[in-house]
CSV table of C-alpha atoms in Angstrom, one decimal:
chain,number,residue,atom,x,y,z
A,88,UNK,CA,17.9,-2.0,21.4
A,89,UNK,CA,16.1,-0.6,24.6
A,90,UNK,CA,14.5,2.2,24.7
A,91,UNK,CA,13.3,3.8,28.0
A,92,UNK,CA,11.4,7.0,28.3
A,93,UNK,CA,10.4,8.9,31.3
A,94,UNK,CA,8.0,12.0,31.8
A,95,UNK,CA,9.3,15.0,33.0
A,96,UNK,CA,7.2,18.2,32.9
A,97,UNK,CA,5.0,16.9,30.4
A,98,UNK,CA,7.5,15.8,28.1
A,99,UNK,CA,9.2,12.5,27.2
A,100,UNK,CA,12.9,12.1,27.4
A,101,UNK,CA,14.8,9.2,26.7
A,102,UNK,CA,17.5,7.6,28.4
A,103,UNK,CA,20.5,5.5,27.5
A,104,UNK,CA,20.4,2.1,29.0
A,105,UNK,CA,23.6,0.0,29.3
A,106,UNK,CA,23.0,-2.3,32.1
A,107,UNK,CA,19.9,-3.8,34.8
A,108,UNK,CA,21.7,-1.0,37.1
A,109,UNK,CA,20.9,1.6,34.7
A,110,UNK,CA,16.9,0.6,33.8
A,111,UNK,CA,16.8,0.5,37.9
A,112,UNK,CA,17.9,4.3,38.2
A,113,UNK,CA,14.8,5.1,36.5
A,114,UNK,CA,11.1,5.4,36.5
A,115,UNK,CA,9.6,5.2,33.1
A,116,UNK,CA,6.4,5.4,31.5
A,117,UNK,CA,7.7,3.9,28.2
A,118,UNK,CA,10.0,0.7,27.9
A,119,UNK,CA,10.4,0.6,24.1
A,120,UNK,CA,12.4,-2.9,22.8
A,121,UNK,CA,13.5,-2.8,19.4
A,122,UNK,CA,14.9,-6.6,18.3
A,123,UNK,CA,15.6,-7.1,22.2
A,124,UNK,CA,18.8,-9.1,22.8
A,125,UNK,CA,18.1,-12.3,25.2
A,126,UNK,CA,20.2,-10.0,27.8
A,127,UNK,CA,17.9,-6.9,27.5
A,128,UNK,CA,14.9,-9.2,28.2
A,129,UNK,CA,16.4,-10.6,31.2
A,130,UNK,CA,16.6,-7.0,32.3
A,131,UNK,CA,13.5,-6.1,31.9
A,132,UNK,CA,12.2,-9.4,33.5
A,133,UNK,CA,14.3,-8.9,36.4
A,134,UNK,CA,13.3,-5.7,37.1
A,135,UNK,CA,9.5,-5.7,36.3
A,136,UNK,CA,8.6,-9.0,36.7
A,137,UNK,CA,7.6,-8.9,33.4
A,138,UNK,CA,7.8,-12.0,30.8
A,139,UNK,CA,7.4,-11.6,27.2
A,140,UNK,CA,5.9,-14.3,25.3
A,141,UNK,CA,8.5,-15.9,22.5
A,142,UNK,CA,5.9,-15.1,19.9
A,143,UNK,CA,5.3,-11.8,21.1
A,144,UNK,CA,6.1,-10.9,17.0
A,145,UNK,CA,4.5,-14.1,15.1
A,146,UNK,CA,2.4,-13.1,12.1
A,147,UNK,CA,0.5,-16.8,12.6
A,148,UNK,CA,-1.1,-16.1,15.7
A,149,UNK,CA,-4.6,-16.4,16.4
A,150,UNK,CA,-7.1,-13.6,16.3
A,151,UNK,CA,-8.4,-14.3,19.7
A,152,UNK,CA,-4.5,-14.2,20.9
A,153,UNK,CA,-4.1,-9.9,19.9
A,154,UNK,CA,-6.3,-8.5,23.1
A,155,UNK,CA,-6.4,-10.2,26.4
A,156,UNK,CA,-5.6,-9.6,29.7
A,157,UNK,CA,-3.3,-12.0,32.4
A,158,UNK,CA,-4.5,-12.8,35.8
A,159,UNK,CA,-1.8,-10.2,37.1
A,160,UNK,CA,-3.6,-7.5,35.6
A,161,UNK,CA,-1.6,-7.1,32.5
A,162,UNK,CA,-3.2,-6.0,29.1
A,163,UNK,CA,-1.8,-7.1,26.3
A,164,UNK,CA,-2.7,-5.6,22.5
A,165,UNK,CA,-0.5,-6.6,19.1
A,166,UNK,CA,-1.0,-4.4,16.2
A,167,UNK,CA,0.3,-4.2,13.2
A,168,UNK,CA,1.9,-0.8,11.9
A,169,UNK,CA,2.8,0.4,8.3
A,170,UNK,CA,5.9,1.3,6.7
A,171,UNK,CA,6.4,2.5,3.6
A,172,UNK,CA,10.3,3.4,2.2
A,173,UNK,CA,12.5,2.2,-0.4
A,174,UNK,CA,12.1,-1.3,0.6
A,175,UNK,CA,8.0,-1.0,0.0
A,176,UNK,CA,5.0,-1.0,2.0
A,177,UNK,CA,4.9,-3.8,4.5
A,178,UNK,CA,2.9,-4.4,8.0
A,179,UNK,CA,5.5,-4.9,11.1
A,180,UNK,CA,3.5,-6.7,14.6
A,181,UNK,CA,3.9,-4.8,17.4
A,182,UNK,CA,3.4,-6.4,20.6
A,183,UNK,CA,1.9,-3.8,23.5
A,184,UNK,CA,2.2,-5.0,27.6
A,185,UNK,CA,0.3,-2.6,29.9
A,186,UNK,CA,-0.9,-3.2,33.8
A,187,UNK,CA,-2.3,-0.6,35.0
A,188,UNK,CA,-4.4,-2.3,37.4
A,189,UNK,CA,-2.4,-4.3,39.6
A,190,UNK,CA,0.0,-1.9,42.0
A,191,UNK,CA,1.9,-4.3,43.0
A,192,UNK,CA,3.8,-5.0,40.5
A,193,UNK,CA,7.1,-2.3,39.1
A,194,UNK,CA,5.3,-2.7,35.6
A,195,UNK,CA,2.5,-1.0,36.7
A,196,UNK,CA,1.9,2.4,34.8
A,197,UNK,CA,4.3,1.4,32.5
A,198,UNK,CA,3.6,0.3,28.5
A,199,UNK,CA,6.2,-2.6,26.9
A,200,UNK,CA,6.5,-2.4,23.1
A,201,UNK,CA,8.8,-5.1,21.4
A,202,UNK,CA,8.6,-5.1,17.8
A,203,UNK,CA,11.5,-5.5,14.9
A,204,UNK,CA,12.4,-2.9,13.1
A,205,UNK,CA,11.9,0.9,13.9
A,206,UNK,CA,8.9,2.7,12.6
A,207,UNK,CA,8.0,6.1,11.7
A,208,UNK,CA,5.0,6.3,13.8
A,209,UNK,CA,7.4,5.5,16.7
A,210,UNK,CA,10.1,8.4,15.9
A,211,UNK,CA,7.0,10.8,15.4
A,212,UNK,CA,5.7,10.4,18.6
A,213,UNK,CA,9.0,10.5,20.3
A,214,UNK,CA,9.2,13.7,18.6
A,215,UNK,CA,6.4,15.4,19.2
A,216,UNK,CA,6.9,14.3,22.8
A,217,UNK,CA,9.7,16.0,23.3
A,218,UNK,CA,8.7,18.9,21.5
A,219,UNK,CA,5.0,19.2,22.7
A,220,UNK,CA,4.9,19.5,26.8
A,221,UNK,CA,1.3,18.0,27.5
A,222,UNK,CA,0.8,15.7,24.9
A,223,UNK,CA,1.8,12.9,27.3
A,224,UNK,CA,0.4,12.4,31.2
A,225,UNK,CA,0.6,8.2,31.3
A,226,UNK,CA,1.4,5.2,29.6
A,227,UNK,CA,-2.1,5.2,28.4
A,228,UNK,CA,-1.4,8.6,26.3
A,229,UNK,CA,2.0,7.1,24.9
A,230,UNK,CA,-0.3,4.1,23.6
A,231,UNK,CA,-3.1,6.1,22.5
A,232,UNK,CA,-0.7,8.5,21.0
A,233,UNK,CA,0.6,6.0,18.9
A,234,UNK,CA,-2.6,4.9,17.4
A,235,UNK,CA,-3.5,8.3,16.6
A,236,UNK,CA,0.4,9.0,15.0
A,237,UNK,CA,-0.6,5.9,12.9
A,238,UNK,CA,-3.7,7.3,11.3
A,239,UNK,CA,-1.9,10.5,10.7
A,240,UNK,CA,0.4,8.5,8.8
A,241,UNK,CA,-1.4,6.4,6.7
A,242,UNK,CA,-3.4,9.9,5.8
A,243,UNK,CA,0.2,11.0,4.6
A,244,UNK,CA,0.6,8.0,3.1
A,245,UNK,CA,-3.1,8.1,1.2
A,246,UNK,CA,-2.2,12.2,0.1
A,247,UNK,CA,0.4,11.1,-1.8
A,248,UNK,CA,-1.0,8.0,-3.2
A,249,UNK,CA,-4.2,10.6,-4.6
A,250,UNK,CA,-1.9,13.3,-5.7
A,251,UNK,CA,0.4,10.1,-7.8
A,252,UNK,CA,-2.9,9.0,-8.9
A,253,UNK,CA,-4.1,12.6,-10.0
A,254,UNK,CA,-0.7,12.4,-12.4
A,255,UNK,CA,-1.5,9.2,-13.8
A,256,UNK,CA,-5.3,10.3,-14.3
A,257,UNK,CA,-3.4,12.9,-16.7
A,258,UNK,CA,-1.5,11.4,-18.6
A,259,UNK,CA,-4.0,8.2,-19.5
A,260,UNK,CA,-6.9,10.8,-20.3
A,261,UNK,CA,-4.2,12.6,-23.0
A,262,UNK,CA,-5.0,9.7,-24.9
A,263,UNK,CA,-1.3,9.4,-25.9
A,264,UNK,CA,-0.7,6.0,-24.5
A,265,UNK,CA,1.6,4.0,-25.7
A,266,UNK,CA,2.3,0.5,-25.1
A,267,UNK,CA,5.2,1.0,-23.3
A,268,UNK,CA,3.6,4.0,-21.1
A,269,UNK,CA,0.5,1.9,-20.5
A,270,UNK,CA,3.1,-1.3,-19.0
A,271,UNK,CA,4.3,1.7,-16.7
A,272,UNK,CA,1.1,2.9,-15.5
A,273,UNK,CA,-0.4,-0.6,-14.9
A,274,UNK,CA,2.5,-1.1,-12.4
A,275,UNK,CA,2.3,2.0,-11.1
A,276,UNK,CA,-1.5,1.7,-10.5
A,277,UNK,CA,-0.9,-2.0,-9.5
A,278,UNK,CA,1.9,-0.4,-6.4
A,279,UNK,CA,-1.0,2.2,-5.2
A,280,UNK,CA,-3.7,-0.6,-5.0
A,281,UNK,CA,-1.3,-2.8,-2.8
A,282,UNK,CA,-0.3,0.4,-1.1
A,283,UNK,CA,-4.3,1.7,-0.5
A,284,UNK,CA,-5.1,-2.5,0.6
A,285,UNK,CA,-2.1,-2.2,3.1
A,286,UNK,CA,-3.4,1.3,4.8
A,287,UNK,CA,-7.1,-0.4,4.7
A,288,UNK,CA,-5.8,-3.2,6.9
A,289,UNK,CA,-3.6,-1.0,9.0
A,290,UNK,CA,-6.8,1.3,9.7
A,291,UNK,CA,-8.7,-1.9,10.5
A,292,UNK,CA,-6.4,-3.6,12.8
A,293,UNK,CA,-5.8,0.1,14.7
A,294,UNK,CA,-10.2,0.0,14.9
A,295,UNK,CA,-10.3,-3.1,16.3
A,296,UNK,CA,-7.2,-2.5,19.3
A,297,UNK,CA,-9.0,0.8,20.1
A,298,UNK,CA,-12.3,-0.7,20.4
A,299,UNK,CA,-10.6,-3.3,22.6
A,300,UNK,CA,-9.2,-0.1,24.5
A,301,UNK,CA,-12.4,1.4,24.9
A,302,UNK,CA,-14.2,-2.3,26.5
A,303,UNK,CA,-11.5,-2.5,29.0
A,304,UNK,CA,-12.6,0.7,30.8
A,305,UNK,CA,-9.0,1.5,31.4
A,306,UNK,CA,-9.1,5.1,29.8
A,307,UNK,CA,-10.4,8.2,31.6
A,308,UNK,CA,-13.0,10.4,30.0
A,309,UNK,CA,-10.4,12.7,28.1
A,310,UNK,CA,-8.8,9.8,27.1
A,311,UNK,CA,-12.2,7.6,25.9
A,312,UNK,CA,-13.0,11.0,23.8
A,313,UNK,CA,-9.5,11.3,22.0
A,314,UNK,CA,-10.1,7.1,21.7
A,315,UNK,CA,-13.4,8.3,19.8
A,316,UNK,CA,-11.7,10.8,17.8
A,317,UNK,CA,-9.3,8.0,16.8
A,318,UNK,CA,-12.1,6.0,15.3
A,319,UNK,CA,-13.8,9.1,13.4
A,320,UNK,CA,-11.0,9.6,11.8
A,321,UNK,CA,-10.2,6.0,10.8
A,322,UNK,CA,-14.1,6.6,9.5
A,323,UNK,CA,-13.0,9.3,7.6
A,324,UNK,CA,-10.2,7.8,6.0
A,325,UNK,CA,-12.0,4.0,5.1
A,326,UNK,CA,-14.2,6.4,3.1
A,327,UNK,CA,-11.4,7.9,1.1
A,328,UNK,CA,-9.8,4.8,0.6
A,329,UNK,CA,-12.8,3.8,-1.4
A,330,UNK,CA,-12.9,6.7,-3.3
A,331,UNK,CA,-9.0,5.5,-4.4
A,332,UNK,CA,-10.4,2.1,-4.6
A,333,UNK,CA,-12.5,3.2,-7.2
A,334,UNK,CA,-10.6,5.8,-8.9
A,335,UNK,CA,-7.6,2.8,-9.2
A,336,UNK,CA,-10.2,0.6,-10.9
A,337,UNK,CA,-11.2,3.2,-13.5
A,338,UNK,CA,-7.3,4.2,-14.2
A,339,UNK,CA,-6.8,0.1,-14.9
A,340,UNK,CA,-9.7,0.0,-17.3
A,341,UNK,CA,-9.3,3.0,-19.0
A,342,UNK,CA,-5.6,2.2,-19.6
A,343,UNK,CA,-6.3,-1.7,-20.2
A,344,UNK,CA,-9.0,0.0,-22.7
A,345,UNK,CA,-6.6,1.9,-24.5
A,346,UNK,CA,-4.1,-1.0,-24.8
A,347,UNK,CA,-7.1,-3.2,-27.0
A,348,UNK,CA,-7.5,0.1,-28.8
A,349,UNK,CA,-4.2,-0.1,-29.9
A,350,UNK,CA,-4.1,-3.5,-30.7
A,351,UNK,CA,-7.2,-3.0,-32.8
A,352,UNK,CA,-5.5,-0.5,-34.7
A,353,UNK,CA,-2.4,-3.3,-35.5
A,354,UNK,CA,-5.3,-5.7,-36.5
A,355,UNK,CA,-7.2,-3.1,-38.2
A,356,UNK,CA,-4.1,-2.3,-40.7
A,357,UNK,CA,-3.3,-6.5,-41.0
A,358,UNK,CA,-7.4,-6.3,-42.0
A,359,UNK,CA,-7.4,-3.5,-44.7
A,360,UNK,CA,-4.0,-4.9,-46.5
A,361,UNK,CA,-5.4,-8.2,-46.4
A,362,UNK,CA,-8.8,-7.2,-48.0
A,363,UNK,CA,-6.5,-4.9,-50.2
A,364,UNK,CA,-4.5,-7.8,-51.8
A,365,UNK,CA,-7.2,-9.7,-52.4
A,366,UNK,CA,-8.0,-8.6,-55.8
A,367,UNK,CA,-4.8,-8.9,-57.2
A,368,UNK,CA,-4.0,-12.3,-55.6
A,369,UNK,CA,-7.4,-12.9,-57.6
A,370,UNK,CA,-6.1,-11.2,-60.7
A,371,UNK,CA,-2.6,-12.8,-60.9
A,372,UNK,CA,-4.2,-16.4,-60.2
A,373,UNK,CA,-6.5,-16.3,-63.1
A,374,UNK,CA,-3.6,-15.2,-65.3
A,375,UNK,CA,-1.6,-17.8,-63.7
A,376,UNK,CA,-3.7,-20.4,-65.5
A,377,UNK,CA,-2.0,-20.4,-68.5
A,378,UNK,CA,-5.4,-21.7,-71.1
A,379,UNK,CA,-4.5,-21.8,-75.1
A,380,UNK,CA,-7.0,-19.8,-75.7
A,381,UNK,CA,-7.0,-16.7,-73.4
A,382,UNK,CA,-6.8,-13.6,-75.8
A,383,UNK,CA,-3.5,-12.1,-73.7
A,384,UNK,CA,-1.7,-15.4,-73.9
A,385,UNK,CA,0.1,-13.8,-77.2
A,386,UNK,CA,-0.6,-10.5,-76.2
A,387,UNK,CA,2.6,-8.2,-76.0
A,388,UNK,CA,1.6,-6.2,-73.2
A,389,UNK,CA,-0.1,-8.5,-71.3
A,390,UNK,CA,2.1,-8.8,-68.6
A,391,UNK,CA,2.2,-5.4,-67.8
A,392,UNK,CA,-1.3,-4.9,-68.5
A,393,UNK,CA,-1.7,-8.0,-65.4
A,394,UNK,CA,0.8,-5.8,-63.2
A,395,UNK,CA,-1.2,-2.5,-63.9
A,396,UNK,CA,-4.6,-4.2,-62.8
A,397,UNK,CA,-3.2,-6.3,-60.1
A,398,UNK,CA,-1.8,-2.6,-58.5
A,399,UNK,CA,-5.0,-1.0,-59.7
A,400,UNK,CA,-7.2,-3.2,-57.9
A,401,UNK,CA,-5.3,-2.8,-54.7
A,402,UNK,CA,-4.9,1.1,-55.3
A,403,UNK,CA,-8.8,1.4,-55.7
A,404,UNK,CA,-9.7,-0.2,-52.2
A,405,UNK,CA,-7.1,1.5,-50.1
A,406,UNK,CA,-8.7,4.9,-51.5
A,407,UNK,CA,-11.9,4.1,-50.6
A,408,UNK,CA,-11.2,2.7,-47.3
A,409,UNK,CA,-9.3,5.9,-46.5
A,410,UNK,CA,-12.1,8.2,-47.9
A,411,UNK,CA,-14.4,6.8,-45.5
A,412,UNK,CA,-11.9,7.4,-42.7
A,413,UNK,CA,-11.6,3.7,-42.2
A,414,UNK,CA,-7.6,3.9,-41.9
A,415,UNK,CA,-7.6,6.3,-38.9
């Protein structure tokens, strides 16, 4: 799918592409590909001159390989941006193309982004866009807009995680946790620590492409100041992060916690009958011996004398373990 966006009194409008006519009619400031057909990349290298590396999207690529700049002037940044839906959280590369130092080229003032699937951040920003008049001036906004969409969203993302959390914190403290409740939280508090390590990566990766921004000395003052805004509230939400980090690690040993306590309990009760029984296994083996000249051998009620002891002396031990609030 191709996606091209012009400017037009402040405000981004997309048009439909069907042809390298078409993308020719128009003067864009955003040439979106999403899963480009080898057809929509010869259009866009016919008409800008630009080529797109084959492993524009590879998730093996080396770290030096996700900032650098061509020889014609063109920037190119790949960053990875968060999704979170039915199907899970999971990262998607993003691959960024920008000149905006070499005029003679049709790319110039114009940013590239090829990726796989659609993202939220991406249908946000066109919203806002479109909505907003101002918010965009040059392809530099559109890619500074995006970071700053991102962080928004992963805030989202980390609101919800706290307030889930928050429930969870409610119903371990009750300390009514079953074993089959406390299987339920683990994997709900195992999802929200994958979740928290995902945004922590995502906020990472968006640092280190805005700091590459901010090196190049492409962005005008306004736009260096909204970059530094960008990175105080990446700040801001690697410290809140932690506090979820930490808050995840307390839920899974508090709950972990209560699981051994109910496992001592099942022990404890396997304890207390054995230690019960132990007299009257004692009882009925010394009876079981059968000698000539025991004095209940010809005793009528010696046999249920035996049984009355043997229950007796298991009787007597549960009462004092329960008196001493052992059984609890």
């Amino acid at each position: 799918m191709l996606n091209v966006f012009t400017l037009v009194n402040g405000r981004l409008f997309q048009e439909e592409i069907d042809s390298l006519e078409d993308l020719a009619r128009f003067q864009p400031i955003w040439v979106d590909m999403e899963s480009p057909t080898p057809e929509e990349r010869r259009w866009v290298r016919q008409h800008f001159g630009l080529s797109i590396p084959e492993d524009a999207m590879d998730d093996d690529i080396e770290e030096s390989a996700r900032f650098f700049e061509e020889d014609n002037g063109e920037l190119h940044v790949r960053s990875d941006f968060l999704i979170d839906d039915e199907d899970g959280p999971r990262h998607v590369r993003v691959a960024f193309i920008l000149n905006d130092r070499n005029t003679g080229l049709k790319s110039h003032g114009v940013l590239f982004s090829i990726h796989d699937e659609d993202l939220p951040v991406f249908r946000l920003l066109r919203l806002r866009a479109r909505r907003m008049p101002g918010l965009i001036d040059d392809a530099k906004d559109v890619l500074l807009s995006l970071y700053d969409t991102d962080v928004e969203y992963c805030a989202d993302i980390l609101e919800g995680v706290h307030d889930e959390l928050e429930a969870i914190s409610a119903q371990v403290l009750s300390g009514q946790l079953t074993d089959d409740s406390a299987q339920q939280v683990l994997s709900a508090i195992a999802r929200h620590e994958d979740l928290s390590g995902r945004i922590r990566r995502d906020m990472m990766d968006t640092r280190r492409a805005i700091s590459f921004l901010m090196r190049m000395r492409l962005l005008s003052a306004e736009q260096f100041e909204d970059a530094r805004q960008i990175l105080r509230d990446i700040d801001s939400l690697e410290g809140h992060t932690s506090f979820l980090f930490d808050k995840i690690n307390f839920l899974m040993d508090a709950t972990i916690g209560f699981i051994n306590i109910n496992q001592n309990k099942i022990i404890k009760i396997f304890s207390v009958a054995s230690v019960a029984l132990l007299p009257p296994t004692l009882i009925a083996s010394i009876y079981g011996m059968n000698f000539q000249f025991m004095p209940e051998l010809e005793w009528k009620l010696g046999y249920p004398f035996a049984l009355a002891l043997m229950l007796a002396s298991a009787l007597v031990p549960m009462w004092y373990f329960r008196k001493r609030g052992w059984l609890k």
